[in-house]
PDB file of C-alpha atoms in Angstrom:
ATOM      1  CA  GLN A 202     -64.739  29.618  45.704  1.00 90.00           C
ATOM      2  CA  VAL A 203     -62.819  26.640  46.940  1.00 96.00           C
ATOM      3  CA  GLN A 204     -63.938  24.512  49.932  1.00 97.00           C
ATOM      4  CA  VAL A 205     -62.556  21.545  51.768  1.00 97.00           C
ATOM      5  CA  VAL A 206     -64.601  19.276  53.966  1.00 97.00           C
ATOM      6  CA  GLU A 207     -63.241  16.756  56.386  1.00 97.00           C
ATOM      7  CA  SER A 208     -64.819  13.557  57.503  1.00 97.00           C
ATOM      8  CA  GLY A 209     -64.075  10.284  59.197  1.00 97.00           C
ATOM      9  CA  GLY A 210     -63.423  11.376  62.744  1.00 96.00           C
ATOM     10  CA  GLY A 211     -64.767   9.593  65.756  1.00 97.00           C
ATOM     11  CA  SER A 212     -64.231   8.057  69.146  1.00 97.00           C
ATOM     12  CA  VAL A 213     -61.949   4.994  69.124  1.00 97.00           C
ATOM     13  CA  GLN A 214     -59.871   2.896  71.534  1.00 97.00           C
ATOM     14  CA  PRO A 215     -56.140   3.020  71.652  1.00 97.00           C
ATOM     15  CA  GLY A 216     -54.382   0.940  69.066  1.00 97.00           C
ATOM     16  CA  VAL A 217     -57.048   1.038  66.406  1.00 97.00           C
ATOM     17  CA  SER A 218     -56.945   2.696  63.047  1.00 97.00           C
ATOM     18  CA  LEU A 219     -59.019   5.460  61.481  1.00 97.00           C
ATOM     19  CA  ARG A 220     -58.987   7.106  58.123  1.00 98.00           C
ATOM     20  CA  LEU A 221     -59.721  10.753  57.668  1.00 98.00           C
ATOM     21  CA  SER A 222     -60.822  12.209  54.351  1.00 97.00           C
ATOM     22  CA  CYS A 223     -60.746  15.719  52.943  1.00 97.00           C
ATOM     23  CA  ALA A 224     -62.783  16.450  49.829  1.00 97.00           C
ATOM     24  CA  ALA A 225     -62.056  19.574  47.900  1.00 97.00           C
ATOM     25  CA  SER A 226     -64.654  21.302  45.660  1.00 96.00           C
ATOM     26  CA  GLY A 227     -65.307  24.551  43.932  1.00 96.00           C
ATOM     27  CA  SER A 228     -63.607  26.394  41.142  1.00 96.00           C
ATOM     28  CA  ILE A 229     -60.457  24.327  41.237  1.00 96.00           C
ATOM     29  CA  ARG A 230     -58.021  24.330  38.412  1.00 95.00           C
ATOM     30  CA  ARG A 231     -55.375  22.577  40.440  1.00 95.00           C
ATOM     31  CA  LEU A 232     -54.728  21.415  44.035  1.00 95.00           C
ATOM     32  CA  ASP A 233     -51.214  22.027  45.188  1.00 96.00           C
ATOM     33  CA  THR A 234     -49.799  21.219  48.590  1.00 96.00           C
ATOM     34  CA  ILE A 235     -52.288  19.723  50.997  1.00 96.00           C
ATOM     35  CA  GLY A 236     -51.749  19.303  54.701  1.00 96.00           C
ATOM     36  CA  TRP A 237     -53.398  17.776  57.741  1.00 98.00           C
ATOM     37  CA  PHE A 238     -53.087  19.710  60.954  1.00 98.00           C
ATOM     38  CA  ARG A 239     -54.414  19.001  64.386  1.00 98.00           C
ATOM     39  CA  GLN A 240     -55.241  20.985  67.490  1.00 98.00           C
ATOM     40  CA  ALA A 241     -55.414  19.141  70.769  1.00 96.00           C
ATOM     41  CA  PRO A 242     -57.267  20.632  73.772  1.00 92.00           C
ATOM     42  CA  GLY A 243     -55.240  23.541  75.149  1.00 94.00           C
ATOM     43  CA  LYS A 244     -52.645  23.387  72.471  1.00 96.00           C
ATOM     44  CA  GLN A 245     -51.860  25.244  69.337  1.00 97.00           C
ATOM     45  CA  ARG A 246     -52.706  23.848  65.905  1.00 97.00           C
ATOM     46  CA  ALA A 247     -49.766  21.849  64.555  1.00 98.00           C
ATOM     47  CA  LEU A 248     -48.809  20.205  61.268  1.00 98.00           C
ATOM     48  CA  VAL A 249     -49.345  16.416  61.114  1.00 98.00           C
ATOM     49  CA  ALA A 250     -48.508  15.582  57.512  1.00 98.00           C
ATOM     50  CA  VAL A 251     -48.287  17.283  54.174  1.00 98.00           C
ATOM     51  CA  ILE A 252     -48.289  16.133  50.524  1.00 97.00           C
ATOM     52  CA  THR A 253     -47.227  17.992  47.462  1.00 96.00           C
ATOM     53  CA  ILE A 254     -48.759  17.903  44.047  1.00 93.00           C
ATOM     54  CA  ILE A 255     -46.311  15.303  42.924  1.00 93.00           C
ATOM     55  CA  GLY A 256     -46.720  13.126  46.014  1.00 93.00           C
ATOM     56  CA  ASN A 257     -43.821  14.091  48.165  1.00 97.00           C
ATOM     57  CA  THR A 258     -44.698  13.793  51.771  1.00 97.00           C
ATOM     58  CA  ASN A 259     -43.538  15.117  55.064  1.00 97.00           C
ATOM     59  CA  TYR A 260     -44.644  14.116  58.630  1.00 98.00           C
ATOM     60  CA  ALA A 261     -44.462  15.412  62.127  1.00 97.00           C
ATOM     61  CA  GLU A 262     -42.249  13.309  64.345  1.00 97.00           C
ATOM     62  CA  SER A 263     -45.315  12.183  66.217  1.00 95.00           C
ATOM     63  CA  ALA A 264     -46.894  10.877  63.014  1.00 96.00           C
ATOM     64  CA  GLU A 265     -43.920   9.309  61.399  1.00 96.00           C
ATOM     65  CA  GLY A 266     -44.335   5.538  60.969  1.00 96.00           C
ATOM     66  CA  ARG A 267     -48.004   5.608  62.159  1.00 97.00           C
ATOM     67  CA  PHE A 268     -49.855   7.983  59.827  1.00 98.00           C
ATOM     68  CA  THR A 269     -49.909   7.971  56.014  1.00 98.00           C
ATOM     69  CA  ILE A 270     -51.149  10.899  53.894  1.00 97.00           C
ATOM     70  CA  PHE A 271     -52.161  10.210  50.234  1.00 93.00           C
ATOM     71  CA  ARG A 272     -54.162  11.907  47.634  1.00 95.00           C
ATOM     72  CA  ASP A 273     -56.325  11.249  44.673  1.00 93.00           C
ATOM     73  CA  ASN A 274     -55.996  14.108  42.245  1.00 90.00           C
ATOM     74  CA  SER A 275     -58.721  12.892  39.927  1.00 91.00           C
ATOM     75  CA  LYS A 276     -61.255  12.865  42.794  1.00 92.00           C
ATOM     76  CA  LYS A 277     -59.757  15.894  44.547  1.00 94.00           C
ATOM     77  CA  THR A 278     -59.611  13.977  47.916  1.00 95.00           C
ATOM     78  CA  ILE A 279     -56.838  13.746  50.394  1.00 95.00           C
ATOM     79  CA  SER A 280     -56.811  11.088  53.088  1.00 97.00           C
ATOM     80  CA  LEU A 281     -54.900  10.544  56.258  1.00 98.00           C
ATOM     81  CA  GLN A 282     -54.600   7.049  57.502  1.00 98.00           C
ATOM     82  CA  LEU A 283     -54.148   6.882  61.256  1.00 98.00           C
ATOM     83  CA  ASN A 284     -52.788   3.716  62.694  1.00 97.00           C
ATOM     84  CA  SER A 285     -51.866   2.661  66.201  1.00 97.00           C
ATOM     85  CA  LEU A 286     -53.759   5.563  67.651  1.00 98.00           C
ATOM     86  CA  LYS A 287     -52.812   6.876  71.080  1.00 97.00           C
ATOM     87  CA  PRO A 288     -54.697   9.023  73.560  1.00 97.00           C
ATOM     88  CA  ASP A 289     -52.182  11.886  72.594  1.00 96.00           C
ATOM     89  CA  ASP A 290     -53.654  11.768  69.115  1.00 97.00           C
ATOM     90  CA  THR A 291     -56.869  13.160  70.453  1.00 98.00           C
ATOM     91  CA  ALA A 292     -57.552  16.364  68.615  1.00 98.00           C
ATOM     92  CA  VAL A 293     -59.534  18.247  65.948  1.00 98.00           C
ATOM     93  CA  TYR A 294     -57.909  17.402  62.702  1.00 98.00           C
ATOM     94  CA  TYR A 295     -57.972  20.042  59.929  1.00 98.00           C
ATOM     95  CA  CYS A 296     -57.435  19.853  56.227  1.00 98.00           C
ATOM     96  CA  ASN A 297     -55.512  22.752  54.598  1.00 98.00           C
ATOM     97  CA  ALA A 298     -55.298  23.098  50.923  1.00 97.00           C
ATOM     98  CA  VAL A 299     -53.491  25.413  48.607  1.00 97.00           C
ATOM     99  CA  ALA A 300     -55.236  25.550  45.164  1.00 97.00           C
ATOM    100  CA  VAL A 301     -55.166  27.364  42.016  1.00 97.00           C
ATOM    101  CA  THR A 302     -58.681  28.558  40.895  1.00 97.00           C
ATOM    102  CA  THR A 303     -60.203  28.530  37.479  1.00 96.00           C
ATOM    103  CA  GLN A 304     -59.426  32.263  37.535  1.00 96.00           C
ATOM    104  CA  TRP A 305     -55.751  31.576  38.160  1.00 97.00           C
ATOM    105  CA  ARG A 306     -55.881  32.755  41.714  1.00 97.00           C
ATOM    106  CA  ARG A 307     -53.887  31.009  44.324  1.00 97.00           C
ATOM    107  CA  VAL A 308     -55.878  30.441  47.505  1.00 97.00           C
ATOM    108  CA  GLU A 309     -55.420  28.724  50.778  1.00 98.00           C
ATOM    109  CA  VAL A 310     -58.372  27.219  52.506  1.00 98.00           C
ATOM    110  CA  TRP A 311     -59.156  25.361  55.774  1.00 98.00           C
ATOM    111  CA  GLY A 312     -61.888  22.919  56.554  1.00 97.00           C
ATOM    112  CA  GLN A 313     -63.994  22.982  59.686  1.00 97.00           C
ATOM    113  CA  GLY A 314     -62.219  20.112  61.179  1.00 97.00           C
ATOM    114  CA  THR A 315     -63.157  16.552  62.278  1.00 98.00           C
ATOM    115  CA  LEU A 316     -62.772  15.455  65.936  1.00 98.00           C
ATOM    116  CA  VAL A 317     -60.834  12.317  66.803  1.00 98.00           C
ATOM    117  CA  ILE A 318     -60.981  11.031  70.339  1.00 98.00           C
ATOM    118  CA  VAL A 319     -58.761   8.194  71.422  1.00 98.00           C
ATOM    119  CA  SER A 320     -59.732   6.815  74.813  1.00 96.00           C
ATOM    120  CA  SER A 321     -60.174   3.504  76.518  1.00 93.00           C
TER     121      SER A 321
END
């Protein structure tokens, strides 16, 4: 079993920063591509940022220049630094991980999400 748990969400004012964390645990041999997604009220879940096992990153246009995704493979954690937050960033943020288990199975898992509210 592989699990990911997000943390770090909260209610903040526009313009401030927040760091979200995703901790992976379980029978993990290797964490491959990890992504952060978000789902705003009334909208579909959408990709925010993704990072590969070698550290290549890709961002949604809305996140480019403001958000940074990074990972610590030794600690099995993936973080998303959110800067210059806007009300439009209000959403539930989800971590998605592709992993290879100790039994050499490739799995994809989602966390339960962490809520970010940006409001004055």
